[in-house]
């Protein structure tokens, strides 16, 4: 099935998804996951303003703002923004409703960031390049664009196979189907109910290699400053499953 047969991102992140997104104290909201993220971003902001692309329900932005960093967001999904507004008002954390590849937020920023694999939600290379350029337009000279992204997991995909199970537990099965020619995948989330009942949610992605991201950055006038395997600045190696890459706009 072609990736275009699946829903648009603004349809995927509907009210039901927004209600289920927050998992306080666990998953991506676990202190050991969220704490180092906020610590690193706070330092990179350098006392200036921060812009989060795809701010969602404020998982990172709210604790970052509580550290004293002025944060603005861009978000495509009105439902996610509505969920954010249940926690904090527009005066404390303004959000521009729009596509992270093109929407503009007022002012300039010392830090723009895009976390938790979200750049892969842009399912064409052109959209991803546009996102880098949009980030660069928002930065002051010397400002930084930070991207957190998984390394494509093709090493676990057997030759001739197009799918891999990446997680399973009682009541849940997660698997990815790959189109390695188009550099795309669809994540399938299958939750089992009573008897034969099951619910399936699907999310389309375009996976990106670190070297390809570096070229996107160059097209946007940005330079790679650092790359680590995680937010704790662990060394990035050939075996790293993800990376946190920091790009800098020259000058300043």
Coordinates of C-alpha atoms in Angstrom, one line a residue:
X1 CA 0.0 0.0 0.0
X2 CA 1.4 3.4 -0.9
X3 CA 2.0 5.9 1.9
X4 CA -0.4 8.3 0.3
X5 CA -3.2 5.9 1.1
X6 CA -2.9 6.8 4.8
X7 CA -4.2 9.8 6.6
X8 CA -2.7 13.3 6.6
X9 CA -0.8 14.2 9.8
X10 CA -3.4 16.7 10.8
X11 CA -6.0 13.9 10.7
X12 CA -3.8 11.4 12.6
X13 CA -3.3 13.8 15.5
X14 CA -7.0 14.3 16.2
X15 CA -8.8 14.7 19.5
X16 CA -8.6 11.1 20.4
X17 CA -4.9 11.0 19.8
X18 CA -4.4 14.2 21.8
X19 CA -6.2 12.7 24.7
X20 CA -4.1 9.6 24.7
X21 CA -0.8 11.4 24.0
X22 CA 0.2 12.4 27.6
X23 CA 1.5 9.6 29.8
X24 CA 2.7 11.5 32.9
X25 CA 5.7 9.8 34.5
X26 CA 6.1 7.1 31.9
X27 CA 7.1 6.6 28.3
X28 CA 8.4 9.8 26.8
X29 CA 7.2 11.6 29.9
X30 CA 9.4 9.6 32.2
X31 CA 11.8 11.8 34.2
X32 CA 14.8 9.9 32.9
X33 CA 13.7 10.7 29.4
X34 CA 12.3 14.2 29.8
X35 CA 14.8 15.5 32.3
X36 CA 18.0 15.3 30.2
X37 CA 16.1 16.7 27.2
X38 CA 15.0 19.8 29.1
X39 CA 18.5 20.2 30.7
X40 CA 20.3 20.2 27.3
X41 CA 17.8 22.5 25.6
X42 CA 17.9 24.9 28.5
X43 CA 21.7 25.2 28.1
X44 CA 21.5 25.5 24.3
X45 CA 19.0 28.4 24.6
X46 CA 21.7 30.4 26.2
X47 CA 19.4 32.8 27.9
X48 CA 17.5 33.5 24.7
X49 CA 14.1 32.6 23.2
X50 CA 13.2 29.1 22.0
X51 CA 10.9 27.8 19.3
X52 CA 9.6 24.3 19.3
X53 CA 8.5 22.9 16.0
X54 CA 5.5 20.5 16.4
X55 CA 5.0 21.5 20.0
X56 CA 2.2 19.0 20.5
X57 CA 0.7 19.0 24.0
X58 CA 3.8 20.8 25.5
X59 CA 5.7 17.7 26.8
X60 CA 9.0 19.6 26.4
X61 CA 7.9 23.2 26.1
X62 CA 6.2 23.5 29.5
X63 CA 9.0 22.3 31.7
X64 CA 11.5 24.3 29.5
X65 CA 9.4 27.4 30.1
X66 CA 9.3 26.6 33.8
X67 CA 13.2 26.8 33.6
X68 CA 12.8 30.5 32.6
X69 CA 13.2 30.0 28.8
X70 CA 10.7 31.9 26.8
X71 CA 9.1 29.3 24.5
X72 CA 6.9 29.7 21.4
X73 CA 5.5 26.8 19.4
X74 CA 4.3 25.8 16.0
X75 CA 1.8 23.0 15.7
X76 CA -0.3 21.6 12.9
X77 CA -3.0 19.9 15.0
X78 CA -5.7 22.1 16.6
X79 CA -6.5 19.1 18.9
X80 CA -3.0 19.0 20.3
X81 CA -3.0 22.7 20.9
X82 CA -6.4 22.4 22.7
X83 CA -4.8 19.8 25.0
X84 CA -1.9 22.1 25.6
X85 CA -4.3 24.9 26.5
X86 CA -5.7 22.8 29.3
X87 CA -2.3 23.1 31.0
X88 CA -1.1 26.6 30.1
X89 CA -2.5 29.7 28.4
X90 CA -1.4 31.6 25.3
X91 CA 0.2 34.4 27.3
X92 CA 2.6 31.9 28.9
X93 CA 3.3 29.8 25.9
X94 CA 2.1 31.2 22.5
X95 CA 1.5 28.8 19.6
X96 CA 1.2 29.4 15.9
X97 CA -1.1 27.0 14.2
X98 CA 0.5 25.7 11.0
X99 CA 2.9 23.4 9.2
X100 CA 6.4 23.3 10.8
X101 CA 7.9 23.3 7.3
X102 CA 6.4 26.7 6.4
X103 CA 4.6 28.5 9.3
X104 CA 6.4 31.6 10.8
X105 CA 6.5 32.6 14.4
X106 CA 7.0 36.2 15.3
X107 CA 10.5 37.3 16.3
X108 CA 13.9 35.6 16.3
X109 CA 15.2 32.8 18.4
X110 CA 18.5 31.5 19.8
X111 CA 17.2 28.0 19.7
X112 CA 14.8 26.1 17.4
X113 CA 14.2 22.4 18.3
X114 CA 12.4 19.4 16.9
X115 CA 12.3 16.3 19.1
X116 CA 11.3 12.7 19.3
X117 CA 11.6 11.7 15.6
X118 CA 9.0 14.3 14.5
X119 CA 10.8 15.4 11.4
X120 CA 10.1 12.0 9.9
X121 CA 6.4 13.0 10.0
X122 CA 7.2 15.1 6.9
X123 CA 7.0 12.3 4.3
X124 CA 8.9 13.9 1.4
X125 CA 12.5 15.0 1.2
X126 CA 11.3 18.4 -0.1
X127 CA 9.2 18.9 3.0
X128 CA 12.1 18.0 5.3
X129 CA 14.5 20.4 3.5
X130 CA 11.8 23.1 3.8
X131 CA 11.7 22.4 7.5
X132 CA 15.4 23.0 7.9
X133 CA 15.1 26.2 5.9
X134 CA 12.2 27.3 8.1
X135 CA 14.2 26.7 11.2
X136 CA 17.1 28.7 9.8
X137 CA 14.8 31.6 9.0
X138 CA 13.8 31.8 12.7
X139 CA 17.4 31.8 14.1
X140 CA 19.5 34.7 15.1
X141 CA 23.2 34.5 13.9
X142 CA 24.9 32.0 16.1
X143 CA 21.6 30.3 17.0
X144 CA 21.1 26.6 17.0
X145 CA 18.6 24.1 15.5
X146 CA 18.4 20.8 17.4
X147 CA 16.9 17.6 15.9
X148 CA 16.3 14.3 17.8
X149 CA 15.8 11.4 15.4
X150 CA 16.2 7.6 15.3
X151 CA 18.8 6.1 13.0
X152 CA 16.9 4.0 10.4
X153 CA 16.7 0.5 11.6
X154 CA 17.4 -1.3 8.4
X155 CA 20.1 -3.5 10.0
X156 CA 17.3 -5.5 11.6
X157 CA 15.3 -5.9 8.4
X158 CA 16.0 -9.4 6.9
X159 CA 16.8 -9.5 3.2
X160 CA 13.7 -9.7 1.1
X161 CA 11.4 -8.8 4.0
X162 CA 9.4 -5.5 4.2
X163 CA 8.3 -5.6 7.8
X164 CA 9.8 -5.9 11.3
X165 CA 8.2 -6.1 14.8
X166 CA 9.8 -3.5 17.0
X167 CA 7.8 -4.0 20.1
X168 CA 5.3 -6.5 21.6
X169 CA 3.7 -6.9 25.0
X170 CA 0.3 -8.3 26.2
X171 CA -2.4 -6.5 24.3
X172 CA -0.1 -4.6 22.0
X173 CA 2.0 -5.2 18.8
X174 CA 4.1 -2.6 17.0
X175 CA 5.5 -3.2 13.6
X176 CA 7.0 -1.1 10.8
X177 CA 6.6 -1.8 7.1
X178 CA 9.3 -0.4 4.9
X179 CA 9.6 0.9 1.3
X180 CA 13.4 1.1 1.0
X181 CA 13.3 2.5 -2.5
X182 CA 11.2 5.6 -1.4
X183 CA 12.9 5.7 2.0
X184 CA 9.5 5.5 3.8
X185 CA 7.9 3.4 6.5
X186 CA 4.6 3.1 8.1
X187 CA 4.4 2.4 11.8
X188 CA 1.5 0.1 12.7
X189 CA 0.1 0.1 16.3
X190 CA -2.2 -2.8 17.0
X191 CA -4.1 -2.9 20.3
X192 CA -6.0 -6.1 21.1
X193 CA -9.4 -6.0 22.9
X194 CA -11.7 -8.8 24.0
X195 CA -11.9 -11.9 21.8
X196 CA -11.1 -11.2 18.2
X197 CA -11.3 -7.4 18.5
X198 CA -8.3 -5.2 17.7
X199 CA -7.7 -1.5 16.9
X200 CA -5.1 -0.5 14.4
X201 CA -3.5 3.0 14.1
X202 CA -1.0 3.8 11.4
X203 CA 1.5 6.6 11.0
X204 CA 3.5 7.3 7.8
X205 CA 7.1 8.5 8.0
X206 CA 10.1 9.2 5.8
X207 CA 13.3 8.0 7.5
X208 CA 16.4 10.1 7.2
X209 CA 20.1 9.1 7.5
X210 CA 22.3 11.4 9.6
X211 CA 24.5 12.3 6.5
X212 CA 21.3 13.3 4.6
X213 CA 20.3 15.5 7.4
X214 CA 23.7 17.2 7.4
X215 CA 23.1 18.0 3.7
X216 CA 19.7 19.4 4.4
X217 CA 21.3 21.6 7.0
X218 CA 23.9 22.9 4.5
X219 CA 21.1 23.7 2.0
X220 CA 19.5 25.8 4.8
X221 CA 22.8 27.6 5.6
X222 CA 23.4 25.7 8.8
X223 CA 26.5 23.8 10.0
X224 CA 26.7 20.7 12.1
X225 CA 28.1 21.6 15.6
X226 CA 27.7 18.3 17.4
X227 CA 26.1 14.9 17.3
X228 CA 25.5 12.6 20.2
X229 CA 23.6 9.3 20.8
X230 CA 21.3 10.9 23.3
X231 CA 20.6 14.0 25.4
X232 CA 23.3 13.0 27.9
X233 CA 25.9 13.6 25.2
X234 CA 26.8 9.9 24.9
X235 CA 29.2 9.3 22.0
X236 CA 27.5 8.6 18.7
X237 CA 28.7 5.4 17.1
X238 CA 27.8 3.0 14.3
X239 CA 25.7 1.1 16.8
X240 CA 23.7 4.1 18.1
X241 CA 19.9 3.7 17.6
X242 CA 19.2 7.5 17.7
X243 CA 21.0 10.8 17.6
X244 CA 20.7 14.4 18.9
X245 CA 22.2 16.7 16.2
X246 CA 22.9 20.3 16.9
X247 CA 23.2 22.7 13.9
X248 CA 24.4 26.3 14.1
X249 CA 23.7 29.3 12.0
X250 CA 27.0 31.0 11.4
X251 CA 27.7 34.4 12.8
X252 CA 26.9 36.0 16.1

